[in-house]
């Protein structure tokens, strides 16, 4: 799907007062690179990857990369207390 959409905007995000645009090709490339990194770190099919983050574009990159690597995404808010993360 990303290849067919090419350089069309996938999403925009703000940095200070500026808005930056990421194309579908850039998005796919970033997700694939992150998936390769997860695999290199030892993530195997079916393993859980905990993502502790606020709602940011990086969250979706890591979530999709985890799925591409065969892992299972588990998410938590960055404000979650450590005691809540122990049971995940």
mmCIF file with all atom_site columns, C-alpha atoms in Angstrom:
data_model
loop_
_atom_site.group_PDB
_atom_site.id
_atom_site.type_symbol
_atom_site.label_atom_id
_atom_site.label_alt_id
_atom_site.label_comp_id
_atom_site.label_asym_id
_atom_site.label_entity_id
_atom_site.label_seq_id
_atom_site.pdbx_PDB_ins_code
_atom_site.Cartn_x
_atom_site.Cartn_y
_atom_site.Cartn_z
_atom_site.occupancy
_atom_site.B_iso_or_equiv
_atom_site.pdbx_formal_charge
_atom_site.auth_seq_id
_atom_site.auth_comp_id
_atom_site.auth_asym_id
_atom_site.auth_atom_id
_atom_site.pdbx_PDB_model_num
ATOM 1  C CA . UNK A 1 1  ? 0.000  0.000   0.000  1.00 0.00 ? 1  UNK A CA 1
ATOM 2  C CA . UNK A 1 2  ? 2.824  2.413   0.815  1.00 0.00 ? 2  UNK A CA 1
ATOM 3  C CA . UNK A 1 3  ? 4.424  1.966   -2.592 1.00 0.00 ? 3  UNK A CA 1
ATOM 4  C CA . UNK A 1 4  ? 1.166  2.734   -4.385 1.00 0.00 ? 4  UNK A CA 1
ATOM 5  C CA . UNK A 1 5  ? 0.759  5.925   -2.353 1.00 0.00 ? 5  UNK A CA 1
ATOM 6  C CA . UNK A 1 6  ? 4.398  6.933   -2.923 1.00 0.00 ? 6  UNK A CA 1
ATOM 7  C CA . UNK A 1 7  ? 5.223  10.421  -1.789 1.00 0.00 ? 7  UNK A CA 1
ATOM 8  C CA . UNK A 1 8  ? 1.691  11.304  -0.722 1.00 0.00 ? 8  UNK A CA 1
ATOM 9  C CA . UNK A 1 9  ? 1.537  12.398  2.933  1.00 0.00 ? 9  UNK A CA 1
ATOM 10 C CA . UNK A 1 10 ? 1.159  9.534   5.397  1.00 0.00 ? 10 UNK A CA 1
ATOM 11 C CA . UNK A 1 11 ? 1.060  11.819  8.425  1.00 0.00 ? 11 UNK A CA 1
ATOM 12 C CA . UNK A 1 12 ? 2.142  15.198  9.729  1.00 0.00 ? 12 UNK A CA 1
ATOM 13 C CA . UNK A 1 13 ? 3.558  16.076  13.107 1.00 0.00 ? 13 UNK A CA 1
ATOM 14 C CA . UNK A 1 14 ? 4.614  19.234  14.842 1.00 0.00 ? 14 UNK A CA 1
ATOM 15 C CA . UNK A 1 15 ? 8.060  20.269  15.929 1.00 0.00 ? 15 UNK A CA 1
ATOM 16 C CA . UNK A 1 16 ? 7.717  23.513  17.781 1.00 0.00 ? 16 UNK A CA 1
ATOM 17 C CA . UNK A 1 17 ? 5.659  25.745  15.501 1.00 0.00 ? 17 UNK A CA 1
ATOM 18 C CA . UNK A 1 18 ? 6.500  23.816  12.342 1.00 0.00 ? 18 UNK A CA 1
ATOM 19 C CA . UNK A 1 19 ? 4.600  20.908  10.831 1.00 0.00 ? 19 UNK A CA 1
ATOM 20 C CA . UNK A 1 20 ? 6.626  18.201  9.132  1.00 0.00 ? 20 UNK A CA 1
ATOM 21 C CA . UNK A 1 21 ? 5.219  15.765  6.581  1.00 0.00 ? 21 UNK A CA 1
ATOM 22 C CA . UNK A 1 22 ? 6.226  12.118  6.254  1.00 0.00 ? 22 UNK A CA 1
ATOM 23 C CA . UNK A 1 23 ? 5.409  10.355  2.980  1.00 0.00 ? 23 UNK A CA 1
ATOM 24 C CA . UNK A 1 24 ? 4.140  6.801   2.729  1.00 0.00 ? 24 UNK A CA 1
ATOM 25 C CA . UNK A 1 25 ? 7.480  5.698   1.266  1.00 0.00 ? 25 UNK A CA 1
ATOM 26 C CA . UNK A 1 26 ? 9.389  7.312   4.159  1.00 0.00 ? 26 UNK A CA 1
ATOM 27 C CA . UNK A 1 27 ? 6.971  5.801   6.684  1.00 0.00 ? 27 UNK A CA 1
ATOM 28 C CA . UNK A 1 28 ? 7.342  2.297   5.232  1.00 0.00 ? 28 UNK A CA 1
ATOM 29 C CA . UNK A 1 29 ? 11.122 2.631   5.133  1.00 0.00 ? 29 UNK A CA 1
ATOM 30 C CA . UNK A 1 30 ? 11.247 3.714   8.772  1.00 0.00 ? 30 UNK A CA 1
ATOM 31 C CA . UNK A 1 31 ? 8.978  0.851   9.863  1.00 0.00 ? 31 UNK A CA 1
ATOM 32 C CA . UNK A 1 32 ? 11.095 -1.683  7.953  1.00 0.00 ? 32 UNK A CA 1
ATOM 33 C CA . UNK A 1 33 ? 14.316 -0.337  9.487  1.00 0.00 ? 33 UNK A CA 1
ATOM 34 C CA . UNK A 1 34 ? 12.790 -0.506  12.968 1.00 0.00 ? 34 UNK A CA 1
ATOM 35 C CA . UNK A 1 35 ? 11.625 -4.099  12.337 1.00 0.00 ? 35 UNK A CA 1
ATOM 36 C CA . UNK A 1 36 ? 15.158 -5.080  11.288 1.00 0.00 ? 36 UNK A CA 1
ATOM 37 C CA . UNK A 1 37 ? 16.484 -3.465  14.477 1.00 0.00 ? 37 UNK A CA 1
ATOM 38 C CA . UNK A 1 38 ? 14.007 -5.379  16.639 1.00 0.00 ? 38 UNK A CA 1
ATOM 39 C CA . UNK A 1 39 ? 14.980 -8.652  14.957 1.00 0.00 ? 39 UNK A CA 1
ATOM 40 C CA . UNK A 1 40 ? 18.668 -7.812  15.474 1.00 0.00 ? 40 UNK A CA 1
ATOM 41 C CA . UNK A 1 41 ? 17.894 -7.242  19.160 1.00 0.00 ? 41 UNK A CA 1
ATOM 42 C CA . UNK A 1 42 ? 16.459 -10.756 19.316 1.00 0.00 ? 42 UNK A CA 1
ATOM 43 C CA . UNK A 1 43 ? 12.703 -10.237 19.008 1.00 0.00 ? 43 UNK A CA 1
ATOM 44 C CA . UNK A 1 44 ? 11.183 -13.482 17.764 1.00 0.00 ? 44 UNK A CA 1
ATOM 45 C CA . UNK A 1 45 ? 7.717  -14.417 16.549 1.00 0.00 ? 45 UNK A CA 1
ATOM 46 C CA . UNK A 1 46 ? 5.090  -14.251 19.250 1.00 0.00 ? 46 UNK A CA 1
ATOM 47 C CA . UNK A 1 47 ? 7.256  -12.355 21.731 1.00 0.00 ? 47 UNK A CA 1
ATOM 48 C CA . UNK A 1 48 ? 5.783  -9.321  23.398 1.00 0.00 ? 48 UNK A CA 1
ATOM 49 C CA . UNK A 1 49 ? 7.298  -5.874  22.927 1.00 0.00 ? 49 UNK A CA 1
ATOM 50 C CA . UNK A 1 50 ? 6.258  -3.296  25.498 1.00 0.00 ? 50 UNK A CA 1
ATOM 51 C CA . UNK A 1 51 ? 5.933  0.211   24.100 1.00 0.00 ? 51 UNK A CA 1
ATOM 52 C CA . UNK A 1 52 ? 5.871  2.906   26.758 1.00 0.00 ? 52 UNK A CA 1
ATOM 53 C CA . UNK A 1 53 ? 5.143  6.157   24.992 1.00 0.00 ? 53 UNK A CA 1
ATOM 54 C CA . UNK A 1 54 ? 2.897  9.125   24.594 1.00 0.00 ? 54 UNK A CA 1
ATOM 55 C CA . UNK A 1 55 ? 0.733  9.490   21.478 1.00 0.00 ? 55 UNK A CA 1
ATOM 56 C CA . UNK A 1 56 ? 3.458  10.284  18.952 1.00 0.00 ? 56 UNK A CA 1
ATOM 57 C CA . UNK A 1 57 ? 4.276  9.140   15.413 1.00 0.00 ? 57 UNK A CA 1
ATOM 58 C CA . UNK A 1 58 ? 7.068  6.966   16.788 1.00 0.00 ? 58 UNK A CA 1
ATOM 59 C CA . UNK A 1 59 ? 4.476  4.868   18.615 1.00 0.00 ? 59 UNK A CA 1
ATOM 60 C CA . UNK A 1 60 ? 2.884  3.733   15.362 1.00 0.00 ? 60 UNK A CA 1
ATOM 61 C CA . UNK A 1 61 ? 6.315  3.076   13.813 1.00 0.00 ? 61 UNK A CA 1
ATOM 62 C CA . UNK A 1 62 ? 7.307  0.793   16.701 1.00 0.00 ? 62 UNK A CA 1
ATOM 63 C CA . UNK A 1 63 ? 3.903  -0.902  16.780 1.00 0.00 ? 63 UNK A CA 1
ATOM 64 C CA . UNK A 1 64 ? 3.976  -1.693  13.060 1.00 0.00 ? 64 UNK A CA 1
ATOM 65 C CA . UNK A 1 65 ? 7.646  -2.704  13.215 1.00 0.00 ? 65 UNK A CA 1
ATOM 66 C CA . UNK A 1 66 ? 6.879  -5.102  16.061 1.00 0.00 ? 66 UNK A CA 1
ATOM 67 C CA . UNK A 1 67 ? 4.132  -6.720  14.008 1.00 0.00 ? 67 UNK A CA 1
ATOM 68 C CA . UNK A 1 68 ? 6.385  -6.895  10.946 1.00 0.00 ? 68 UNK A CA 1
ATOM 69 C CA . UNK A 1 69 ? 9.040  -8.628  13.072 1.00 0.00 ? 69 UNK A CA 1
ATOM 70 C CA . UNK A 1 70 ? 6.405  -11.127 14.232 1.00 0.00 ? 70 UNK A CA 1
ATOM 71 C CA . UNK A 1 71 ? 6.087  -9.742  17.730 1.00 0.00 ? 71 UNK A CA 1
ATOM 72 C CA . UNK A 1 72 ? 3.028  -8.756  19.715 1.00 0.00 ? 72 UNK A CA 1
ATOM 73 C CA . UNK A 1 73 ? 2.584  -5.115  20.707 1.00 0.00 ? 73 UNK A CA 1
ATOM 74 C CA . UNK A 1 74 ? 1.820  -4.358  24.335 1.00 0.00 ? 74 UNK A CA 1
ATOM 75 C CA . UNK A 1 75 ? 1.417  -0.679  25.111 1.00 0.00 ? 75 UNK A CA 1
ATOM 76 C CA . UNK A 1 76 ? 1.400  1.439   28.226 1.00 0.00 ? 76 UNK A CA 1
ATOM 77 C CA . UNK A 1 77 ? 1.148  5.131   28.893 1.00 0.00 ? 77 UNK A CA 1
ATOM 78 C CA . UNK A 1 78 ? 4.354  6.901   29.839 1.00 0.00 ? 78 UNK A CA 1
ATOM 79 C CA . UNK A 1 79 ? 2.573  8.003   33.011 1.00 0.00 ? 79 UNK A CA 1
ATOM 80 C CA . UNK A 1 80 ? 1.972  4.397   34.110 1.00 0.00 ? 80 UNK A CA 1
ATOM 81 C CA . UNK A 1 81 ? 3.529  3.677   37.481 1.00 0.00 ? 81 UNK A CA 1
ATOM 82 C CA . UNK A 1 82 ? 6.159  0.913   37.591 1.00 0.00 ? 82 UNK A CA 1
ATOM 83 C CA . UNK A 1 83 ? 3.856  -1.193  39.748 1.00 0.00 ? 83 UNK A CA 1
ATOM 84 C CA . UNK A 1 84 ? 1.344  -1.324  36.879 1.00 0.00 ? 84 UNK A CA 1
ATOM 85 C CA . UNK A 1 85 ? 4.017  -2.430  34.401 1.00 0.00 ? 85 UNK A CA 1
ATOM 86 C CA . UNK A 1 86 ? 5.196  -5.395  36.455 1.00 0.00 ? 86 UNK A CA 1
ATOM 87 C CA . UNK A 1 87 ? 2.100  -7.411  35.593 1.00 0.00 ? 87 UNK A CA 1
ATOM 88 C CA . UNK A 1 88 ? 2.385  -6.860  31.838 1.00 0.00 ? 88 UNK A CA 1
#
